[in-house]
Every structure is written in structure tokens, then in C-alpha cells.
Coordinates of C-alpha atoms in Angstrom, one line a residue:
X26 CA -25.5 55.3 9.9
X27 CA -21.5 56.2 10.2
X28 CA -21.6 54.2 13.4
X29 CA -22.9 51.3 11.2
X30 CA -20.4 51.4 8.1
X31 CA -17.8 52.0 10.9
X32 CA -18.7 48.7 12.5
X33 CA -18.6 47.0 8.9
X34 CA -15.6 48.2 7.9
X35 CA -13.6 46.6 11.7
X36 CA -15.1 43.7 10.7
X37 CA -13.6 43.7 7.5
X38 CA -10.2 44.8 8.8
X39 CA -10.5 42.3 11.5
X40 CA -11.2 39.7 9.3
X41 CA -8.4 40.2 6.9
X42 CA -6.0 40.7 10.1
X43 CA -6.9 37.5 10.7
X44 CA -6.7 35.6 7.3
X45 CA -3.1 37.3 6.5
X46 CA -2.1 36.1 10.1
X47 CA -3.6 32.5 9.2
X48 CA -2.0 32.8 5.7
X49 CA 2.3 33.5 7.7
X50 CA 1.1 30.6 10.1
X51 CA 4.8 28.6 11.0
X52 CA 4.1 25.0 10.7
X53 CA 7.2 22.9 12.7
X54 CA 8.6 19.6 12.8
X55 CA 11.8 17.9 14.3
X56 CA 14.0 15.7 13.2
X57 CA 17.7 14.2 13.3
X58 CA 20.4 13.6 11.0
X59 CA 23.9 12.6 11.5
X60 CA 26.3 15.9 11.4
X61 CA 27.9 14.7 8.1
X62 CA 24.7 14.3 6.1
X63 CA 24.4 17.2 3.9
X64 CA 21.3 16.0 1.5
X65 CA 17.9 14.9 3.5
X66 CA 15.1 13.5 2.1
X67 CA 12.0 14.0 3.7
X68 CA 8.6 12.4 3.0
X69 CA 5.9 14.3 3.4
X70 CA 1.7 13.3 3.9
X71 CA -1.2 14.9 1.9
X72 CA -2.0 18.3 2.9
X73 CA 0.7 18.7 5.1
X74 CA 2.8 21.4 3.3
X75 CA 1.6 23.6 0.0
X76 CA 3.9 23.6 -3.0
X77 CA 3.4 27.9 -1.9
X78 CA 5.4 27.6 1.0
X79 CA 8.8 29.4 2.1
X80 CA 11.2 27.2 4.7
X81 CA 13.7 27.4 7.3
X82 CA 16.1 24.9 9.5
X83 CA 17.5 25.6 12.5
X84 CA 19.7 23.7 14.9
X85 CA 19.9 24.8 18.5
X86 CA 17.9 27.6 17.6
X87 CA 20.6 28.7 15.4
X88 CA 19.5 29.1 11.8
X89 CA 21.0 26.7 9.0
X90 CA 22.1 27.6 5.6
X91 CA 19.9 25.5 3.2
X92 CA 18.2 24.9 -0.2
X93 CA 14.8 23.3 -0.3
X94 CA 13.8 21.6 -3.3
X95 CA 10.4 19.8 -4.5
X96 CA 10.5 16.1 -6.1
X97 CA 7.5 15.1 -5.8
X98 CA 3.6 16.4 -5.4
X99 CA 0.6 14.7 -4.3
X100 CA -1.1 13.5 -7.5
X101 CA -5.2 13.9 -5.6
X102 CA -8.0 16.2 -6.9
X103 CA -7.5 18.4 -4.8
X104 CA -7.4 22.2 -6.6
X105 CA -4.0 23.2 -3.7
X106 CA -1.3 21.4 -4.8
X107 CA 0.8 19.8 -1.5
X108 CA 4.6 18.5 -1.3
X109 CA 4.8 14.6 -1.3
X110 CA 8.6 14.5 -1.9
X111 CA 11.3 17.5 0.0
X112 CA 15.2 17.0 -0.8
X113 CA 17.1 19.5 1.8
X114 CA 20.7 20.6 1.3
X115 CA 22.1 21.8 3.7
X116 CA 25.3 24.0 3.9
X117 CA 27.1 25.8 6.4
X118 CA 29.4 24.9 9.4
X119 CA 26.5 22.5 10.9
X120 CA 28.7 19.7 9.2
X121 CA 31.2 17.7 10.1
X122 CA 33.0 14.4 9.4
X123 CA 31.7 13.3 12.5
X124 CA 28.3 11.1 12.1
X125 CA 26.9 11.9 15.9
X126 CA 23.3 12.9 15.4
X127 CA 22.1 16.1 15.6
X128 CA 18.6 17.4 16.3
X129 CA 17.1 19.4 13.6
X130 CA 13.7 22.2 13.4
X131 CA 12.2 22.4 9.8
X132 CA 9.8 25.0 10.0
X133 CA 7.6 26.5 7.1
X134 CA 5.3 29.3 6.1
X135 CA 2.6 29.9 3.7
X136 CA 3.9 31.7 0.7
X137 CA 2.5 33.4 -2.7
X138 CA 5.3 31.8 -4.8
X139 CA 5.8 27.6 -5.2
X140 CA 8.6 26.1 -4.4
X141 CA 11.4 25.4 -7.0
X142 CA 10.8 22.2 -8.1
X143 CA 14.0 19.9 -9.2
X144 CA 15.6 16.6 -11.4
X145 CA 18.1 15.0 -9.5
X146 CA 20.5 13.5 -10.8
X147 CA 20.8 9.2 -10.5
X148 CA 23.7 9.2 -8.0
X149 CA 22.8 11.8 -5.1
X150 CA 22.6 9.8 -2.4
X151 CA 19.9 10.8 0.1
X152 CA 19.9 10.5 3.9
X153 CA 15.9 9.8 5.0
X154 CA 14.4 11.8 7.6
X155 CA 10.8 12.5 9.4
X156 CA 9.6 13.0 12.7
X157 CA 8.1 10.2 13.2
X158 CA 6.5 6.6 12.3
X159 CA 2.8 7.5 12.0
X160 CA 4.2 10.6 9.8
X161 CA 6.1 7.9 7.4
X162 CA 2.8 5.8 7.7
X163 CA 0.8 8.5 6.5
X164 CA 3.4 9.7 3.5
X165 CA 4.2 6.3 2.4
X166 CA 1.0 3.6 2.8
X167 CA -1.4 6.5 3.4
X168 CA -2.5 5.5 6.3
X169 CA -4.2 7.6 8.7
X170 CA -2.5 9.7 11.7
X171 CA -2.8 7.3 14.9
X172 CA -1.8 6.8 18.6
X173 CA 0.8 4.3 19.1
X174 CA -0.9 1.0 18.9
X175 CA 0.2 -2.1 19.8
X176 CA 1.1 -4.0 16.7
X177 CA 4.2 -6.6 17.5
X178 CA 1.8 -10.0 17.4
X179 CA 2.1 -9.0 13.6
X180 CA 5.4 -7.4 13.5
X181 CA 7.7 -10.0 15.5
X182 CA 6.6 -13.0 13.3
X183 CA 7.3 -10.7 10.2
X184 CA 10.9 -10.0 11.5
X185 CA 11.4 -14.1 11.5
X186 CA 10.1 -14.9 8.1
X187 CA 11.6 -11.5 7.0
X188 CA 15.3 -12.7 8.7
X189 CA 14.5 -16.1 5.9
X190 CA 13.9 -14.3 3.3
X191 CA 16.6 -11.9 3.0
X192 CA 19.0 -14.5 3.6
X193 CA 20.2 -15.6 0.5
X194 CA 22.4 -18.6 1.7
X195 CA 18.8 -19.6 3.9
X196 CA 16.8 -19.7 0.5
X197 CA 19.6 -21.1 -1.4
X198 CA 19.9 -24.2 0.2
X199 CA 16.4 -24.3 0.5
X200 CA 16.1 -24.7 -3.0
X201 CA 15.4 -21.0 -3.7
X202 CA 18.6 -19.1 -5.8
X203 CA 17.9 -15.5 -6.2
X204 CA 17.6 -16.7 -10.1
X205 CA 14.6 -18.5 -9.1
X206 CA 11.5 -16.3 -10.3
X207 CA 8.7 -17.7 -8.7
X208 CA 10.4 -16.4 -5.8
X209 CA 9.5 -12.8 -6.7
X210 CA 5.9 -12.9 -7.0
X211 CA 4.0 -10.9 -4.5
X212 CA 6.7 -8.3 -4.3
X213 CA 8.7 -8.9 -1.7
X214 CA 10.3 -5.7 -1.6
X215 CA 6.8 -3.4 -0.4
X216 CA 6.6 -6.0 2.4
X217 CA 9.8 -5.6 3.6
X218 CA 9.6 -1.9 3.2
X219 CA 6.2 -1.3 4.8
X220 CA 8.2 -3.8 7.7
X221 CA 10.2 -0.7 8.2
X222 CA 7.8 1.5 8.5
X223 CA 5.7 -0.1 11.0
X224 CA 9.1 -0.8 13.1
X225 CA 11.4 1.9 12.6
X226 CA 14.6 -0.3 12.2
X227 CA 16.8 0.8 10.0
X228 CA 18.1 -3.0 9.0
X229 CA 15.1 -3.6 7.1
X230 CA 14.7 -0.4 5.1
X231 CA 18.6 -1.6 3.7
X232 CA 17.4 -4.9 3.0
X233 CA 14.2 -3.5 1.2
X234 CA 16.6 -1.8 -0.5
X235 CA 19.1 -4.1 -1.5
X236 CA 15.8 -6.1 -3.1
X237 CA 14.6 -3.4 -4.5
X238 CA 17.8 -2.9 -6.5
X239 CA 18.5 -6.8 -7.5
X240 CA 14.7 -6.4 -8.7
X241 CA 15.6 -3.1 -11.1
X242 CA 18.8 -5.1 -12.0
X243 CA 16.6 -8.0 -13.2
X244 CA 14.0 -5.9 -15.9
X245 CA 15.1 -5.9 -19.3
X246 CA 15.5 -2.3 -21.4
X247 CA 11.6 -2.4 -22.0
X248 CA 10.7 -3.7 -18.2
X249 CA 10.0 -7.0 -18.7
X250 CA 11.3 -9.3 -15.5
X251 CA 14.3 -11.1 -17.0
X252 CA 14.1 -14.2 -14.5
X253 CA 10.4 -15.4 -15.6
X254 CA 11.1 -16.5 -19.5
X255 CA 7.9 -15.4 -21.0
X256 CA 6.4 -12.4 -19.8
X257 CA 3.7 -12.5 -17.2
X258 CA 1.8 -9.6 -16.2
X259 CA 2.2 -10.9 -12.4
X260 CA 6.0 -10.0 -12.5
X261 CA 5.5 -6.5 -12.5
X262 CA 5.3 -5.5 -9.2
X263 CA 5.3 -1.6 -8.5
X264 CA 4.3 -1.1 -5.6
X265 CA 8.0 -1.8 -3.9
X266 CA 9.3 0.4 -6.7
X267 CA 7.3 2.9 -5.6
X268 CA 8.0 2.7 -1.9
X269 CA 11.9 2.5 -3.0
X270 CA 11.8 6.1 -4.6
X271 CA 9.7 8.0 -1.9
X272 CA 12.4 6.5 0.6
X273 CA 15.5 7.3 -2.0
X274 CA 14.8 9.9 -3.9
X275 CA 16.1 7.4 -6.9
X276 CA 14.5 9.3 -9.8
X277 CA 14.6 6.7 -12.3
X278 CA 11.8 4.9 -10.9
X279 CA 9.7 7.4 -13.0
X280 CA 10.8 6.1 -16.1
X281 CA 10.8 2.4 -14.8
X282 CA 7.2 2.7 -13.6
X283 CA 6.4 3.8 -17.1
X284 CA 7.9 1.4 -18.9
X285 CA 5.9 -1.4 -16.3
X286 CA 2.7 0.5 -17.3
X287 CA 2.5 0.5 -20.8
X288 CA 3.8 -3.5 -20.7
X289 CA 0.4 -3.7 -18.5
X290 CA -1.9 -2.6 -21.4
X291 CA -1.4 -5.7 -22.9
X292 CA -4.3 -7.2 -20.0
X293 CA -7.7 -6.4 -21.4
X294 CA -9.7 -5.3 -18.1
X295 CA -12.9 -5.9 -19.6
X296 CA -14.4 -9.2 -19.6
X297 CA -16.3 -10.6 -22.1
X298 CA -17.5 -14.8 -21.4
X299 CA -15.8 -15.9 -24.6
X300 CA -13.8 -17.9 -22.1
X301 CA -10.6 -15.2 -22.3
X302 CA -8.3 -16.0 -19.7
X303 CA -9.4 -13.6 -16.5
X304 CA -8.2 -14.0 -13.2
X305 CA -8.9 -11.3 -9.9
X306 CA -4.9 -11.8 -9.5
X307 CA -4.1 -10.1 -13.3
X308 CA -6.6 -7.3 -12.9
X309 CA -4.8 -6.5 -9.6
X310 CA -1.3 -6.3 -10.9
X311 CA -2.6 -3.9 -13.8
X312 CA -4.1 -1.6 -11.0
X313 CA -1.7 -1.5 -9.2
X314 CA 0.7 -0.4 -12.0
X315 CA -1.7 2.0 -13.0
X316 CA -1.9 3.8 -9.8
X317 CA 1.7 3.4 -8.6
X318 CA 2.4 5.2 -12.2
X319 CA -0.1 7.8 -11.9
X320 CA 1.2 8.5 -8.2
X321 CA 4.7 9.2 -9.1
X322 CA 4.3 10.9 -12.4
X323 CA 0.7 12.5 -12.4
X324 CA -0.1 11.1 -15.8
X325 CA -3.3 11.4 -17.4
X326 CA -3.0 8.1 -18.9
X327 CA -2.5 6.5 -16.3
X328 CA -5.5 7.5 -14.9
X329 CA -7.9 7.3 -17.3
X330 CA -6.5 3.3 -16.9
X331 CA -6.9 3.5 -13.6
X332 CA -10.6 4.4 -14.2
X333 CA -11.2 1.8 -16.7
X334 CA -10.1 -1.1 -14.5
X335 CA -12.8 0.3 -12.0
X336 CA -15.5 0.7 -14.4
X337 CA -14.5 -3.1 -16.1
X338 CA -15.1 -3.9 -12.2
X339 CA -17.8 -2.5 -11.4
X340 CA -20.0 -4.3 -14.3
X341 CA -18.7 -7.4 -13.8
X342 CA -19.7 -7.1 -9.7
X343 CA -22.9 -5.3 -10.0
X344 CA -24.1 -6.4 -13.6
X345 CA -22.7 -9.8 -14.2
X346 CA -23.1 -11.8 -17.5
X347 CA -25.2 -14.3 -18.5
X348 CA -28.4 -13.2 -16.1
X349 CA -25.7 -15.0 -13.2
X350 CA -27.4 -13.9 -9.5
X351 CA -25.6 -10.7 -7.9
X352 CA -22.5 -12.0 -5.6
X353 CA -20.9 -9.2 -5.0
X354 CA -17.2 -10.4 -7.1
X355 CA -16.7 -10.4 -10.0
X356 CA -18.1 -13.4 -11.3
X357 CA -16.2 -14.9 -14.7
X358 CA -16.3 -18.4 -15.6
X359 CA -14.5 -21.2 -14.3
X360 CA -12.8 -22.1 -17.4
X361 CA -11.7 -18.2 -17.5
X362 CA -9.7 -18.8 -14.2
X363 CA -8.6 -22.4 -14.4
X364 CA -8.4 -22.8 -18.1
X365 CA -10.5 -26.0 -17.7
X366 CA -14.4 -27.0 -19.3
X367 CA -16.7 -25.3 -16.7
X368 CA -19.2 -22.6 -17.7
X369 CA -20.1 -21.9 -13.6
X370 CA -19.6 -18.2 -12.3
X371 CA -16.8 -18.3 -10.0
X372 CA -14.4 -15.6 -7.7
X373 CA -11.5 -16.2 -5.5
X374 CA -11.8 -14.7 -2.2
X375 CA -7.4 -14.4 -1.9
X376 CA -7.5 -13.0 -5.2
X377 CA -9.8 -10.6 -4.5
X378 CA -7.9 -9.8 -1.6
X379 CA -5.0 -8.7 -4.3
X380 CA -7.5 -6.4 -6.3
X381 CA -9.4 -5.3 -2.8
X382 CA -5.9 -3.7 -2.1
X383 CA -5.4 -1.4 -5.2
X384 CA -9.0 -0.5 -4.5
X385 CA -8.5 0.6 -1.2
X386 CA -5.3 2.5 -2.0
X387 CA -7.2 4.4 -5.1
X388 CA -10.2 5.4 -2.5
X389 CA -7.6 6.7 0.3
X390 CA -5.8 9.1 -2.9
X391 CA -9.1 10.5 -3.9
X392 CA -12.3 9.1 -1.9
X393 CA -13.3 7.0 -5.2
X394 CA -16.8 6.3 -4.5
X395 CA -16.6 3.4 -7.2
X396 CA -13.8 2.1 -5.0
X397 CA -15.8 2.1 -2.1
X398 CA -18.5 0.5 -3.8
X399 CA -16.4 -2.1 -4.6
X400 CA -15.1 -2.9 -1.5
X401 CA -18.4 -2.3 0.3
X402 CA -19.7 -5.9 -1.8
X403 CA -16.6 -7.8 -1.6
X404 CA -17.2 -8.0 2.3
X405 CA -20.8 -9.3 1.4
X406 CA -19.5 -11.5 -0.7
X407 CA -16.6 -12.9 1.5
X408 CA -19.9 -13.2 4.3
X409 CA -22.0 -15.0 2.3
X410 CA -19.9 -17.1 -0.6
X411 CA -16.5 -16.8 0.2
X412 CA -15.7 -19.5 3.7
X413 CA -16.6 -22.5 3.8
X414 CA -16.5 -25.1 7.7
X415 CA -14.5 -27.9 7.9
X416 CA -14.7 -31.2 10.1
X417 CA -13.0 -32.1 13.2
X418 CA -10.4 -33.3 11.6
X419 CA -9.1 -29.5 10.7
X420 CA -10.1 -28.5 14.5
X421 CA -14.0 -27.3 12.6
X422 CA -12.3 -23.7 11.7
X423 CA -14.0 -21.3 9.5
X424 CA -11.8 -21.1 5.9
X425 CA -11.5 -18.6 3.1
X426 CA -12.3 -20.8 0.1
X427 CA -9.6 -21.1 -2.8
X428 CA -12.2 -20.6 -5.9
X429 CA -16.0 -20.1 -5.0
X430 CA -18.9 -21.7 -7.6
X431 CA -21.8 -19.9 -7.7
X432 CA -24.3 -22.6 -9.3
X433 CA -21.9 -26.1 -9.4
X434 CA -20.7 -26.4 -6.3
X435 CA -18.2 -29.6 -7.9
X436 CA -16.0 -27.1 -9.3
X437 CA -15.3 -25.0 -5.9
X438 CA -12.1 -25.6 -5.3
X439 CA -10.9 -26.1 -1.3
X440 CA -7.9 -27.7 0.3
X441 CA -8.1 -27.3 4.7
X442 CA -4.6 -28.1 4.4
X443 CA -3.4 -24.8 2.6
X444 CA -6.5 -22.3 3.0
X445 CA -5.3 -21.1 6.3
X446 CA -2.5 -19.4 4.7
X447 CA -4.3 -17.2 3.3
X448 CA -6.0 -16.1 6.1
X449 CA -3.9 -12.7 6.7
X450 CA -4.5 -11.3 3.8
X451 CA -8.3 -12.4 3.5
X452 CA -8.5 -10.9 6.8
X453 CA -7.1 -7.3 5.8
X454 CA -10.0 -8.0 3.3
X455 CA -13.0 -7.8 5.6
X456 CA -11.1 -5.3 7.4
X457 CA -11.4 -2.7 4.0
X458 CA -15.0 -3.6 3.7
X459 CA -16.3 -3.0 7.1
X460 CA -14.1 0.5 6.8
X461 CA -16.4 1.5 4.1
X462 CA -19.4 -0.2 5.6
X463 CA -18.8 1.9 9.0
X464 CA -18.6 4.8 7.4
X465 CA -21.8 4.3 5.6
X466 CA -23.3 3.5 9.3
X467 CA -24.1 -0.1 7.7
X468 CA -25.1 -3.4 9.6
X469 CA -21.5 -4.7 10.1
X470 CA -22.2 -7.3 13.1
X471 CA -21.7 -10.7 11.2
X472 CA -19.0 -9.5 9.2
X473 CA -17.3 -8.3 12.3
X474 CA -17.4 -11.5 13.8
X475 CA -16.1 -13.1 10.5
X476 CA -13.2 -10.6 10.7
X477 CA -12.9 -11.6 14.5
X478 CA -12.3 -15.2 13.3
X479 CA -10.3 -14.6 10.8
X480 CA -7.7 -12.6 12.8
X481 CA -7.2 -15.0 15.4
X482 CA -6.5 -17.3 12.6
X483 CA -3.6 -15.0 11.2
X484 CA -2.1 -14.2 14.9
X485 CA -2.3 -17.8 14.8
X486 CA -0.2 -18.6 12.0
X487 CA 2.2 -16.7 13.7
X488 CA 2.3 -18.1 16.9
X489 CA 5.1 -20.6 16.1
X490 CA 7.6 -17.7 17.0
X491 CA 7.0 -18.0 20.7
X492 CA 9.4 -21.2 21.1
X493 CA 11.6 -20.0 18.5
X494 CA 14.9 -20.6 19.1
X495 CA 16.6 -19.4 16.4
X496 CA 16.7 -15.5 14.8
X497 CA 14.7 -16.4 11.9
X498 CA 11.2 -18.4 10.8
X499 CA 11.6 -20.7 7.2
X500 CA 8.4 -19.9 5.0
X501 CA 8.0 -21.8 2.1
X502 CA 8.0 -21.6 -0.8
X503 CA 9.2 -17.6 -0.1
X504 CA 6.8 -16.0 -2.0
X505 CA 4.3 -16.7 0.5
X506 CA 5.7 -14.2 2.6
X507 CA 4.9 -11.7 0.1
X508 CA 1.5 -12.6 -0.2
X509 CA 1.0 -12.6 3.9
X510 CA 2.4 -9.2 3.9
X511 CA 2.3 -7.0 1.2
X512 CA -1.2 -6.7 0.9
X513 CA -1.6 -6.5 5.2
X514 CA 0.3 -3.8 6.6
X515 CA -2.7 -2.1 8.0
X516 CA -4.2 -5.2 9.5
X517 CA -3.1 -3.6 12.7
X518 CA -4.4 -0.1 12.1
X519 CA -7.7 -1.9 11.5
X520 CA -8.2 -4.1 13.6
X521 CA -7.5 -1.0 16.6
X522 CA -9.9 1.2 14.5
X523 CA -12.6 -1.4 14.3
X524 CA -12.3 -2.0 18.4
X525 CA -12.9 1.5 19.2
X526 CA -16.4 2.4 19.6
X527 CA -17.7 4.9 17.4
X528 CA -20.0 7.7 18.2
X529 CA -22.7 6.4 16.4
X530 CA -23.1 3.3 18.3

């Protein structure tokens, strides 16, 4: 009997030996920072460092003087709360006028107490650090950690349009003044941004920058964009705000997004067919307010909106109106969308590609099954209703339709000369959908050849780099860039995913 209780009571010991030595467990990263940079910034992924942790920097294993402060947390369900957003000061003889780099160890340990957590003030200037690309992938775009993968055939082509359109004299005398709103749409900004991210040069995370400012510079006291007359809900573009802070530190962006967010409650998400003006592209940019607001600021509001735009969704996809058939979109009427007679259920697959994005960015913050859902039948409905062939004439390629009819096909609305264009983003798309549909161990064989297709098409668009002779690519009118790229950056992440097999198969 004392033998057993004995053996009971090491196993108890044993087991707390080991949960106290689990709970010290040193986490490490490295990192470099010119010798003169006293304040780092340093992104950080979900679930990567508790809000309970204690931290140390060291330099040639020679500990540094520092203060740690928390900006920003991860805004997820989850019950631990994790650091999204570190500001480092550092003091001590490390510094120097000098700006030669030095390599740096940021180690931390679980802890009982939370870090302080601080308000910086507008004009602390930040110096950005990590460890490495996939690490700013994950903290920034949420995308998952990764091998290198090869992902110039979309990069290299983005560095030529991106050298157009950050030349103002190149747009200029294109006919495109930085006064020129149309411009804007599609927010430039994010593409340029997640541009940096995927290459690691510097040059573009400055002009990102520099766009990101002229944009804050160009929003009245109440948020509204100042270059588009009348307001219009398209203009509000967050996501680059968004990026811009978690790559700053720039504080105000909390009160910016906020003031973008409750202009967007003036878009009803709900549809009713009373012939309201509804378009796939307006309940996008009110997502994506929604969630870049409730990202940075944790706001209930925000995402109890968030929630209603899904649930809006989510009847119009799986119980449309009017006894329509199931298409897997969300059907409204023609008129709705185009303003024109024309009582025929319709969708736009590059539209959906805009909504499909703040869908997928909401599932990868909190596993949204609604999300998912969502996703799941856009890929159906891309397969089924959403391409359409052409002739000979346009070399008989497979095209993502501009507005698809469900019962008068008179009204769908298709040009072969343009479609292409929107092939990237359509692409990244499919890509979302057979993510979900993978993970559900679904029948994805048509849709991968679809996606298959598709991706040529948008490596295709970009083959006119090869005999390039010059530094830069024109594409116009500009904001086509945005909507190649904004919406794409993990095109290359999933189209690698999607090539390696999976267990199941």
C-alpha cells in the first residue's frame, strides 16, 4: 500500500517537474538592426508569444539593457491572449551613430504577470525587425509557416507594374495625377505592401509607405476620401491601413479605421429584391472594414458587423429569394447590380473574388465555419456558372464571366477582350475554395483543373516581362494593378500547397 501511494505521489512530482519546466521554456529568435536604432518594432504571428511572458536581448551573448512594451494583441477566440504587436527600446552602450548592422537574440519566457501594455505617441519612429519572411507572412497576411517556395513568376511581373505605379511622373503623363481618384480603388497600398513581404526589399515597404501616407492625407476629419466627390463606400480601403500600422507602429490608424467603419454602416448587408442597389464589390469593402477594425482594436461592434455581413451572406447563397435554383453566390437581381430593367438572378465571379477575400481572412483569424461554407460554394459556383469558352478568334481559352444570369442568359454580361484580366484574382478564388474543400476531403478534381487553367492564364498575363527592356511595366488604367494584386498574394502559397500530395490521397 505505502509502495503504491509512494509511486503516486513521483508521479505527481514528476509531473509537476515537468509542467513548471515546460511553463520557464526560453523561446528565441534573431534578428538585425542597424547599431543606431534604439526603438524596434517587431511583428509577431498568432500563438507565438503570450501577453504572460518575461524577455531578454542579447548581442554577442552579452545581455542588452531594454524595455519591452505590448501594442497590439491578437483579436482570435482564443481564451490565452498572444502579442501581435512588440515595440523594443533598447538602451545601453550597444548604440552608436554608426548604422552597421548588428545581429540581435530576443529570447522570452513564460511568465505569471502580462506584459505592460503601452500608447505611443504619433511621432516615435519605429525601425521594423523579424527573423524572417515566412515569420512577417504569418504576422501580417496570416499566412501559414512554409519552406521557401518559388514564387518570382508572380513577383517579377509585380516589381514592373509596381515600378509604374509608384512613379508619379509615369502616371502623370499617362493621364493619371495623384488627384485622380479612380486611381485609388483596389487599394494600392496592401499590394505594394504584401509586395514587400513576399520579397523582402526594403524599397517597396517605403513606397507602400509613402502611399499609405498620401492616402491618410486625403480622408477628411470624418474619413471620407477627399478625391472621389461624393462618398462611395469603395474608397475606403483598410486593408493597407492596416498593413501600414503593424509595419509602423503609427497608432492613429486606430482611430482612422474607426472612423472608416462606422462611415461603412451606411451599406445595408442584407438584401431584400426591392431592386436596392447590391453589388458583391460593396459587401466586400464593408467586410473588410469590419474586420480590419475589429483586428486592430478588438471591438465588439465590429464584430457583431462582421457577423452580420456573414449571416446576410449566407441566406442570400444557401436560401436565395424568389424560389431562384441554389448557385452557390449570392444571387440578387440584375437591375440590383447594373441599375438596369432585368429581374434575372445574377453574381459576378471577380466580385466575388473581392468578398471571397475578406471571407478567407475571417476563417484564418478564427476558423469561421460560415466562412468556410461560403467559400466551399463559391468554388462550385465558379465550376459550374462562373466561365464561359470562347472561339478561335480569342485562342478557345476558358474565361471568368463578368456578370453570370442564372435564367436569361441575354443579360450575362462577357467581353474576351477584357475578362482575362481578371484572371489572377479569379484564380486565387478557386484556390480559397479547394483549401476548404481539401480539408473537408471533398471531390476537388474538376475544380483543380479549372484552377490549373486559370493560373496559366495569370503567369500568362505576366509573361510580357521576359523581353522587357525597360525597369518598369505600364498597366492601365492603374487601378488594375490593385485589383491583380491585393486580393492575390497567396496565389503562390496555394498553388505549392495544392501540388503537394496530401496524405489522404
Amino acid at each position: 500500500m505505502k509502495n503504491t501511494k509512494m509511486k503516486q505521489l513521483l508521479t505527481i512530482l514528476i509531473f509537476c517537474f515537468i509542467s513548471l519546466k515546460s511553463m520557464s521554456q526560453d523561446y528565441t529568435i534573431e534578428f538585425s538592426a542597424p547599431g543606431n536604432e534604439t526603438m524596434l518594432l517587431l511583428p509577431v504571428p498568432n500563438m507565438k508569444i503570450a501577453l504572460n511572458s518575461t524577455f531578454n536581448v542579447t548581442s554577442k551573448d552579452e545581455k542588452i539593457n531594454a524595455t519591452f512594451s505590448v501594442l497590439n494583441t491578437w483579436n482570435t477566440d482564443n481564451k490565452k491572449k498572444y502579442i501581435r504587436l512588440l515595440s523594443i527600446k533598447l538602451k545601453g552602450e550597444h548604440s552608436s551613430a554608426e548604422k552597421k548592422s548588428l545581429n540581435f537574440t530576443l529570447s522570452w519566457t513564460n511568465s505569471t504577470k502580462s506584459i505592460h501594455s503601452n500608447v505611443v505617441h504619433f511621432n516615435i519612429s519605429y525601425y521594423l525587425i523579424f527573423p524572417s519572411k515566412s515569420w512577417l507572412a504569418e504576422s501580417i497576411l496570416l499566412q501559414p509557416p512554409k519552406e521557401e517556395i518559388d514564387d518570382t513568376w508572380y513577383t517579377e511581373p509585380q516589381s514592373l507594374y509596381a515600378n509604374f505605379v509608384t512613379d508619379e511622373l509615369l502616371l502623370t503623363q499617362s493621364g493619371y495625377p495623384p488627384t485622380k481618384a479612380s486611381q485609388w480603388l483596389f487599394d494600392r497600398p496592401r499590394a505594394i505592401y504584401q509586395l514587400y513581404i513576399l520579397t523582402g526589399e526594403h524599397k517597396w515597404l517605403k513606397e507602400a509607405t509613402k502611399l499609405a501616407q498620401f492616402y491618410l492625407d486625403n480622408l477628411d476629419p470624418t474619413g471620407k476620401f477627399k478625391l472621389k466627390n461624393s462618398f462611395d463606400l469603395k474608397y475606403l480601403m483598410p486593408n493597407g491601413l492596416l498593413y501600414y500600422y503593424f509595419l509602423t507602429g503609427d497608432n492613429r490608424i486606430n482611430g482612422t479605421l474607426k472612423k472608416l467603419f462606422d462611415l461603412s454602416l451606411t451599406w445595408s448587408p442584407n438584401y431584400q429584391n426591392n431592386n436596392r442597389f447590391w453589388t458583391e464589390r460593396h459587401q466586400a469593402a464593408a467586410l473588410n472594414i469590419a474586420i480590419s477594425y475589429w483586428e486592430i482594436s478588438g471591438d465588439k461592434k465590429a464584430k457583431i458587423r462582421i457577423d452580420e455581413i456573414i449571416d446576410a451572406t449566407v441566406n442570400m447563397v444557401f436560401f436565395p429569394q424568389e424560389e431562384w435554383t441554389l448557385k452557390g453566390c449570392p444571387q440578387h437581381t440584375y437591375k440590383s447590380h447594373e441599375g438596369k430593367a432585368g429581374q434575372s438572378p445574377v453574381c459576378s465571379p471577380w466580385m466575388m473574388a473581392l468578398l471571397a477575400d475578406g471571407f478567407w481572412r475571417y476563417y484564418q483569424l478564427t476558423q469561421d465555419k460560415k466562412s468556410a461554407a461560403l467559400l466551399n460554394a463559391f468554388g462550385d459556383f465558379m465550376l459550374n456558372d462562373g466561365i464561359y469558352f470562347t472561339d478561335k478568334r480569342f485562342n478557345d481559352r476558358v474565361l471568368p464571366i463578368y456578370l453570370s444570369s442564372m435564367t436569361n442568359k441575354l443579360l450575362e454580361i462577357k467581353n474576351p477582350y477584357t475578362d482575362g484580366q481578371h484572371a489572377c484574382d479569379v484564380t486565387s478564388l478557386i484556390g480559397k475554395s479547394l483549401y476548404i474543400k481539401t480539408s473537408k476531403n471533398e471531390d476537388t478534381f474538376m475544380l483543380k483543373e479549372l484552377f490549373t487553367v486559370f493560373i496559366q492564364q495569370c503567369k500568362d498575363i505576366n509573361k510580357k516581362n521576359r523581353n522587357n527592356k525597360k525597369d518598369y511595366l505600364p498597366m492601365l488604367p492603374p487601378r488594375r494593378f490593385g485589383w491583380t494584386y491585393s486580393t492575390t498574394s497567396d496565389l503562390p502559397w496555394l498553388e505549392s500547397w495544392l501540388s503537394t500530395p496530401k496524405e489522404n490521397e
